[in-house]
Short mmCIF file of N, CA and C in Angstrom, two decimals:
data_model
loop_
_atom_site.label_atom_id
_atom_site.label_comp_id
_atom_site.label_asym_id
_atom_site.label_seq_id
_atom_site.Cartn_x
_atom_site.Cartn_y
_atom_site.Cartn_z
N UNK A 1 0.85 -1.19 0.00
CA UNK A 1 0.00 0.00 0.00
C UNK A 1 0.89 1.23 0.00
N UNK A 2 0.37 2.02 -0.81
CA UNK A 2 1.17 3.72 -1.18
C UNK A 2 0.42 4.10 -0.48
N UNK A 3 1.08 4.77 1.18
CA UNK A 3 0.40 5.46 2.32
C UNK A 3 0.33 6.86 1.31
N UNK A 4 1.59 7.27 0.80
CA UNK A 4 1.18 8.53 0.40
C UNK A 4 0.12 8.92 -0.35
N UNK A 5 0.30 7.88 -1.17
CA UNK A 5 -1.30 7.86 -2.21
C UNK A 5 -3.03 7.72 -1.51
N UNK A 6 -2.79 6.95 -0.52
CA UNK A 6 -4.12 7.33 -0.06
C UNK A 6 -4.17 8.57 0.75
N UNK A 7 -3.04 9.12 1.41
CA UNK A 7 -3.38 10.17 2.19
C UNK A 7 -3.69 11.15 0.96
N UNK A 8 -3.25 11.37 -0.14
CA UNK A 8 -3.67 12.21 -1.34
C UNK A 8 -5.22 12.03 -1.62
N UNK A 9 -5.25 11.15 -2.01
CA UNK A 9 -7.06 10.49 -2.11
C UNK A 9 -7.95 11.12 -0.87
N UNK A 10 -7.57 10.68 0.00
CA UNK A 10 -7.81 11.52 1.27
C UNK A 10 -8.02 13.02 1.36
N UNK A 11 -7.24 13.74 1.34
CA UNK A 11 -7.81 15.26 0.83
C UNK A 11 -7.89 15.63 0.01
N UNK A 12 -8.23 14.93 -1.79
CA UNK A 12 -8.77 14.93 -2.34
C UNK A 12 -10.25 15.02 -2.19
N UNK A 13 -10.99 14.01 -1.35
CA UNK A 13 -12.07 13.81 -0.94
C UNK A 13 -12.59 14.68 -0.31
N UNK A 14 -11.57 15.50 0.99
CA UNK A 14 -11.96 16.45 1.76
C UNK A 14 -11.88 18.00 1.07
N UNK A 15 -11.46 18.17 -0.23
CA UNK A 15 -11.26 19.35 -0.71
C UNK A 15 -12.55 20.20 -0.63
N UNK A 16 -13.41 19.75 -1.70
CA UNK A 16 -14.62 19.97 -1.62
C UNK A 16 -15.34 21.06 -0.64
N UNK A 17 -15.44 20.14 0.34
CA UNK A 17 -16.13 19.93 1.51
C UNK A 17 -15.17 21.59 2.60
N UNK A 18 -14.23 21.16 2.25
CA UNK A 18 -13.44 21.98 3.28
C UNK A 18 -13.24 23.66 2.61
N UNK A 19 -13.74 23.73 1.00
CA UNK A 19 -14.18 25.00 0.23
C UNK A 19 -15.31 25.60 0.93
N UNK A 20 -16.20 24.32 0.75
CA UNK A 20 -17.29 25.04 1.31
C UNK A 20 -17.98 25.51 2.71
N UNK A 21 -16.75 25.06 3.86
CA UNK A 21 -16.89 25.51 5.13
C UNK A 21 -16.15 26.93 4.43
N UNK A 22 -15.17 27.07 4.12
CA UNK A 22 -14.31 28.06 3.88
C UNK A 22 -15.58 29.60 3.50
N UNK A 23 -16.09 29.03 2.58
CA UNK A 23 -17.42 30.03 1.86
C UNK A 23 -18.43 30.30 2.20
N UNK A 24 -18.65 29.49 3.54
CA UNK A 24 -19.90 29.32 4.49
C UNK A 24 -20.14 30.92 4.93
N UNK A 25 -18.23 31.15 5.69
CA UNK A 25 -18.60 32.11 6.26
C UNK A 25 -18.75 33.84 5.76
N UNK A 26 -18.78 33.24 4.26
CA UNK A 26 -18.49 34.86 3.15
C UNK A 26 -17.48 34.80 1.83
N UNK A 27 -17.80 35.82 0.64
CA UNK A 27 -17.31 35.60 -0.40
C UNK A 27 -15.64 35.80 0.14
N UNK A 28 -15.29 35.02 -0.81
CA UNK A 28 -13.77 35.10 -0.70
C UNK A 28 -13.04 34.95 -2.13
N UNK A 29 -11.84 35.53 -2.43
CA UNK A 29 -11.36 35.40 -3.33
C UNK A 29 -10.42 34.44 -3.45
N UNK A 30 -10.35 33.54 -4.52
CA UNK A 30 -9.57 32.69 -4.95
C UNK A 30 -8.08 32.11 -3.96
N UNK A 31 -7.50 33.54 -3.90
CA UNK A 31 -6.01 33.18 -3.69
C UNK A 31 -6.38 33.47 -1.47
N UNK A 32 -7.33 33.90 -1.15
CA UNK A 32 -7.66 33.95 0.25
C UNK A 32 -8.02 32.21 0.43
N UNK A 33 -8.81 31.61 -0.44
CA UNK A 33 -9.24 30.20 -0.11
C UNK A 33 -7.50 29.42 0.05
N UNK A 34 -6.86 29.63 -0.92
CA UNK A 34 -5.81 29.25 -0.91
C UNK A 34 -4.78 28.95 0.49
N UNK A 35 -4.68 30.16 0.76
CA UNK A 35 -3.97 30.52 1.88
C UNK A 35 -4.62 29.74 3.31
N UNK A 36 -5.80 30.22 2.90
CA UNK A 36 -6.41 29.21 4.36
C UNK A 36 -6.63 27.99 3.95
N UNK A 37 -6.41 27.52 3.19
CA UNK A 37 -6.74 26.04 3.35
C UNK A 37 -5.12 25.39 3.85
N UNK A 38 -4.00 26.36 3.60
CA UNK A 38 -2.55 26.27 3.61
C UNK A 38 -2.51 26.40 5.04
N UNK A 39 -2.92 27.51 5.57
CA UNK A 39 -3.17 27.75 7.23
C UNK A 39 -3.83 26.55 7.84
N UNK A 40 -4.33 25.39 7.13
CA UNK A 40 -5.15 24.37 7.88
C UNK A 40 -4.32 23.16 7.29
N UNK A 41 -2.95 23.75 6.92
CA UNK A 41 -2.13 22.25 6.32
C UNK A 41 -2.80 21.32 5.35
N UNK A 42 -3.52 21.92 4.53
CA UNK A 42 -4.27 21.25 3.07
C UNK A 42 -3.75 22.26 2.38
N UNK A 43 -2.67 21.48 1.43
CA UNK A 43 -1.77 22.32 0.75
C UNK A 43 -2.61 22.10 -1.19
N UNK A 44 -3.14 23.03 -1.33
CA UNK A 44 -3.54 23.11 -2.68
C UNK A 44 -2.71 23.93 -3.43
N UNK A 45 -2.92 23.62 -4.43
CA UNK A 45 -2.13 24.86 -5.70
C UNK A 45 -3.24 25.41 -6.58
N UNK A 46 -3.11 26.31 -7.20
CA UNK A 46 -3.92 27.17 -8.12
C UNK A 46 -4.87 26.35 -9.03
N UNK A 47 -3.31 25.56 -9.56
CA UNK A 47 -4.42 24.50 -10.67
C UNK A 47 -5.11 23.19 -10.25
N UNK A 48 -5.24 23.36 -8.97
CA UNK A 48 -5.97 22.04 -8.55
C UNK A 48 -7.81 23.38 -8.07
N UNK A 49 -7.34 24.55 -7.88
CA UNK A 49 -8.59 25.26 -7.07
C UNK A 49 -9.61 25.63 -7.97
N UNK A 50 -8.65 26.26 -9.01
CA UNK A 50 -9.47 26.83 -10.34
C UNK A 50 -10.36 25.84 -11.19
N UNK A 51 -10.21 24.71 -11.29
CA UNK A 51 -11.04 23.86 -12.16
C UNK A 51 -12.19 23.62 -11.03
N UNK A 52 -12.09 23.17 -9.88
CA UNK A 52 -12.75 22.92 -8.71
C UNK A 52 -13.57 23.98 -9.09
N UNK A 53 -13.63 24.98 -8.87
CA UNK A 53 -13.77 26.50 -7.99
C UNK A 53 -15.08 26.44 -9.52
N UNK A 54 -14.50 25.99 -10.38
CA UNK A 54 -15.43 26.56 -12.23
C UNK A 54 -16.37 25.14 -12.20
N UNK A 55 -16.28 23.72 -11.46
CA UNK A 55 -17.18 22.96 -11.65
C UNK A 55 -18.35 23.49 -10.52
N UNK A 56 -17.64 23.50 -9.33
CA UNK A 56 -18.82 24.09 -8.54
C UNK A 56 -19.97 25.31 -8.88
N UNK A 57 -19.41 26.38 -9.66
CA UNK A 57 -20.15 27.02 -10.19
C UNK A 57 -21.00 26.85 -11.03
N UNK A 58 -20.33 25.88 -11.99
CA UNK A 58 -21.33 25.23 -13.09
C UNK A 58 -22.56 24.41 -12.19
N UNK A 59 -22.26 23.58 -11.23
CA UNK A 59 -23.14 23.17 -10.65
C UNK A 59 -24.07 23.99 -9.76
N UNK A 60 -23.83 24.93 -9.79
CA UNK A 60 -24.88 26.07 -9.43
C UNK A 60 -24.36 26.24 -7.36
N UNK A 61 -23.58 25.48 -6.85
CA UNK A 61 -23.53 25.22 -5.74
C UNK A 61 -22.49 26.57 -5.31
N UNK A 62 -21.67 27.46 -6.11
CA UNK A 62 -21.26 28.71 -6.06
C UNK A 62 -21.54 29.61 -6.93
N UNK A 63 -21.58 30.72 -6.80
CA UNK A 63 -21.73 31.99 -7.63
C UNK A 63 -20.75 32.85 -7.59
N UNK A 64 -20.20 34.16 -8.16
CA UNK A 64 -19.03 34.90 -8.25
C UNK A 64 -19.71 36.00 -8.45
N UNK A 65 -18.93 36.83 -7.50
CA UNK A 65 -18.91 38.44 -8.43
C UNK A 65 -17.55 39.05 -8.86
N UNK A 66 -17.62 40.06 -9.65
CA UNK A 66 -16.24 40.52 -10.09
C UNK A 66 -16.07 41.96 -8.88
N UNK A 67 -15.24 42.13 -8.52
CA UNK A 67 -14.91 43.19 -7.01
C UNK A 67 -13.84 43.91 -7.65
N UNK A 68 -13.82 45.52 -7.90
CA UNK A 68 -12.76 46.41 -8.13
C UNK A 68 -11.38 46.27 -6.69
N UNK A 69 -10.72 46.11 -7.57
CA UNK A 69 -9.25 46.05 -6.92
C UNK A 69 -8.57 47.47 -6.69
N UNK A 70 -7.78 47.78 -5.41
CA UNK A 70 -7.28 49.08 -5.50
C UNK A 70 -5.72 48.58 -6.05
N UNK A 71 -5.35 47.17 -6.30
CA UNK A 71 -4.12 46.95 -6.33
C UNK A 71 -4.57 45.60 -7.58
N UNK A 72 -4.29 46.97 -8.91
CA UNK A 72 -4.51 45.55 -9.99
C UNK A 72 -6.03 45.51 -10.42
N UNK A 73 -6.12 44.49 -11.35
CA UNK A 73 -7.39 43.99 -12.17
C UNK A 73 -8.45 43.74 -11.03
N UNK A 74 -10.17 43.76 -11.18
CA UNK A 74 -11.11 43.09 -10.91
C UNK A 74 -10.82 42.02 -10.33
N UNK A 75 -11.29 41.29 -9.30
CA UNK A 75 -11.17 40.21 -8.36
C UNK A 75 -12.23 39.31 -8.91
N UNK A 76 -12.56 38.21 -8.47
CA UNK A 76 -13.59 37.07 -9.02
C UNK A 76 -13.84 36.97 -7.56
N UNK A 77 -14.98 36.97 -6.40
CA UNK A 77 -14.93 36.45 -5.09
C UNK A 77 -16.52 35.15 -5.24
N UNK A 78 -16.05 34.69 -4.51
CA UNK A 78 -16.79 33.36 -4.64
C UNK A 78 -17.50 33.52 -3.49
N UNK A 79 -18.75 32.67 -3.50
CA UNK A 79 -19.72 32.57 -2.50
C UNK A 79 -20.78 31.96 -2.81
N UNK A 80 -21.55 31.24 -1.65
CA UNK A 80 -21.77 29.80 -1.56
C UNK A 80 -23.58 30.56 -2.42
N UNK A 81 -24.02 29.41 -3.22
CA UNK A 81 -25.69 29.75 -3.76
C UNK A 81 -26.49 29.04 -1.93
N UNK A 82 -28.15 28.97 -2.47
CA UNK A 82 -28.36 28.58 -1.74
C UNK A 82 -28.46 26.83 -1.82
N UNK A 83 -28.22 26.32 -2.88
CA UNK A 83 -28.15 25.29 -3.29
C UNK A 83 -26.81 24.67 -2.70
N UNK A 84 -25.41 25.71 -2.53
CA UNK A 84 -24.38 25.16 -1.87
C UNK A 84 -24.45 25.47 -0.66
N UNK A 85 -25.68 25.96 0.17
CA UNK A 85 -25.56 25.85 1.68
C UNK A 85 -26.17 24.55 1.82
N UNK A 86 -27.49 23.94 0.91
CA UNK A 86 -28.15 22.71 1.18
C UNK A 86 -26.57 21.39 1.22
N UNK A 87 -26.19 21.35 0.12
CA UNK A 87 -24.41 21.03 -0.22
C UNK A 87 -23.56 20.84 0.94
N UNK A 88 -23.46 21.72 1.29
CA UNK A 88 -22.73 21.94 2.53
C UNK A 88 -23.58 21.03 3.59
N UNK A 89 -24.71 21.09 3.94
CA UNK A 89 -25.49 20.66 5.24
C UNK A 89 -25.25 19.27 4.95
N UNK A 90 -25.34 18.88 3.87
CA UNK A 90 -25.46 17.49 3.68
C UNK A 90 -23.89 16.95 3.61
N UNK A 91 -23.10 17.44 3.25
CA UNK A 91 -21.44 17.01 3.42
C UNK A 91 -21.65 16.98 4.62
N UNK A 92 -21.66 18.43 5.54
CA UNK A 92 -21.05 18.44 7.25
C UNK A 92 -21.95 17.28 8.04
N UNK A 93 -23.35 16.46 7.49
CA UNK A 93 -23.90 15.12 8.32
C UNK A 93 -23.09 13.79 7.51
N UNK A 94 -22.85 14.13 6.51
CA UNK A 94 -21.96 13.19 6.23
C UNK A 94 -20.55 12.89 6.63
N UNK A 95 -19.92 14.20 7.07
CA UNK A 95 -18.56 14.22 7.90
C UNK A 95 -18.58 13.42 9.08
N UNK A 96 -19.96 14.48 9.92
CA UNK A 96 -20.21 13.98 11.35
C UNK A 96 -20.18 12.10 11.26
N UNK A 97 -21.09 11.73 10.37
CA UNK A 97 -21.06 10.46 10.28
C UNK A 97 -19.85 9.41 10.18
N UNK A 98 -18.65 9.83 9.24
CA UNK A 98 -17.77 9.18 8.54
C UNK A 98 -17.20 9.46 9.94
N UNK A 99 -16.83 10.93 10.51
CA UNK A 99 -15.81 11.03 11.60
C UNK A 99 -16.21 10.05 13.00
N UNK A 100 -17.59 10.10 12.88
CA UNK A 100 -18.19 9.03 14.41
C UNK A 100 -17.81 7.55 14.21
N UNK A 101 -17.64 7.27 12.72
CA UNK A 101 -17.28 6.06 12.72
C UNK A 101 -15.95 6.06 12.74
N UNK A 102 -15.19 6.65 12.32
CA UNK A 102 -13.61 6.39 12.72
C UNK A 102 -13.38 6.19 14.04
N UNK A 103 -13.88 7.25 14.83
CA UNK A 103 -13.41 7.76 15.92
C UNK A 103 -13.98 6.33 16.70
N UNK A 104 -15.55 5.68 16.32
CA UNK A 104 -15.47 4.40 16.82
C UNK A 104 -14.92 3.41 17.04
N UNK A 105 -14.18 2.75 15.56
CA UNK A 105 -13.05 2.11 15.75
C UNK A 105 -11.85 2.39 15.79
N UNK A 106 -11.63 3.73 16.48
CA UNK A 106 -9.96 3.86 16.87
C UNK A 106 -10.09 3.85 18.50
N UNK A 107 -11.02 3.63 18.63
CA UNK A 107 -11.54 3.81 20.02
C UNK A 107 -11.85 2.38 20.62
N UNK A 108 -12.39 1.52 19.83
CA UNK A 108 -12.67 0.03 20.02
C UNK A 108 -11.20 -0.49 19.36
N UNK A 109 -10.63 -0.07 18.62
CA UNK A 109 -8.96 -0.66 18.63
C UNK A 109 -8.06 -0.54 20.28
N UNK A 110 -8.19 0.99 20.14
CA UNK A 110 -7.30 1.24 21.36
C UNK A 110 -7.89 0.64 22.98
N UNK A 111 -9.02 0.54 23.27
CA UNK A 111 -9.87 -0.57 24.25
C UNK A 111 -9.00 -1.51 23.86
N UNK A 112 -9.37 -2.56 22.93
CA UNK A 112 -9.02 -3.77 22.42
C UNK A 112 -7.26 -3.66 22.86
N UNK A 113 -6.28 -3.35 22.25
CA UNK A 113 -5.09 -3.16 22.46
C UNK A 113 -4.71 -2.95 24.20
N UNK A 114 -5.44 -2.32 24.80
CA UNK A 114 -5.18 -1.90 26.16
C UNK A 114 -5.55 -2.99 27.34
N UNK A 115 -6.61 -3.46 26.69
CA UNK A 115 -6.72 -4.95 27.02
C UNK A 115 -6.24 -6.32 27.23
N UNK A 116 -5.15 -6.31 25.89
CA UNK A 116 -4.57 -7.12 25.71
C UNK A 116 -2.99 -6.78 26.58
N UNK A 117 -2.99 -5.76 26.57
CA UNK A 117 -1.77 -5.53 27.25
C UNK A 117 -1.80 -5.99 28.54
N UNK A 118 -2.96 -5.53 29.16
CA UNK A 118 -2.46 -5.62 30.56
C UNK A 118 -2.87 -7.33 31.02
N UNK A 119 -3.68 -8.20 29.82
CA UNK A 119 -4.05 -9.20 29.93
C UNK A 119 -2.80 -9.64 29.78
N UNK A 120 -1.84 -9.13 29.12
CA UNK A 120 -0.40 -10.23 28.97
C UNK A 120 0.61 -9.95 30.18
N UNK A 121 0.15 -8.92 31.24
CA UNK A 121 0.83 -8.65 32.10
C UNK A 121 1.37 -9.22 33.73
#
């Protein structure tokens, strides 16, 4: 098994999801999503955000406006429709879910393991 490869797959999966907490709380521009998702150690690059950033829109689950810049061209800022707050509600019970079950069996591992220890003791 390529640990690295699934941990990629892995926030692959969580990209999504972790845009749209990002947008929950207000439009943001492109290279701001960036940075914070970098501030949360989910290291994206431009060309992984921008195709993302243009399917979600197509899917109606974001919208854009263009914002005058005092430094440079028009901005693109992104922000969630109401179709990507429904989006969102339904990822974050699906998180809660996926995370209750991990957290179950790392929890019934580590029981199990702690068990055995002191049973061999």
């Amino acid at each position: 098994m390529n640990v690295d490869n699934v941990k990629s797959q892995m926030r692959k999966g969580m990209l999504e999801y972790c845009i749209l907490l990002l947008l929950h709380r207000g439009a943001s521009y492109a290279s701001d999503i960036i940075q914070d998702l970098k501030e949360a150690k989910l290291i994206v690059v431009e060309g992984t955000l921008y195709p993302l950033l243009t399917r979600l829109k197509n899917d109606g689950i974001l919208s854009y406006e263009w914002v005058e810049s005092t430094q440079g061209p028009p901005r693109k800022y992104y922000s969630l429709t109401g179709r990507g707050e429904e989006v969102l509600s339904n990822l974050q019970a699906a998180w809660d879910e996926l995370s209750e079950t991990v957290n179950h069996l790392r929890t019934k591992l580590l029981i199990s393991k702690n068990y055995e220890e002191n049973s061999n003791s």
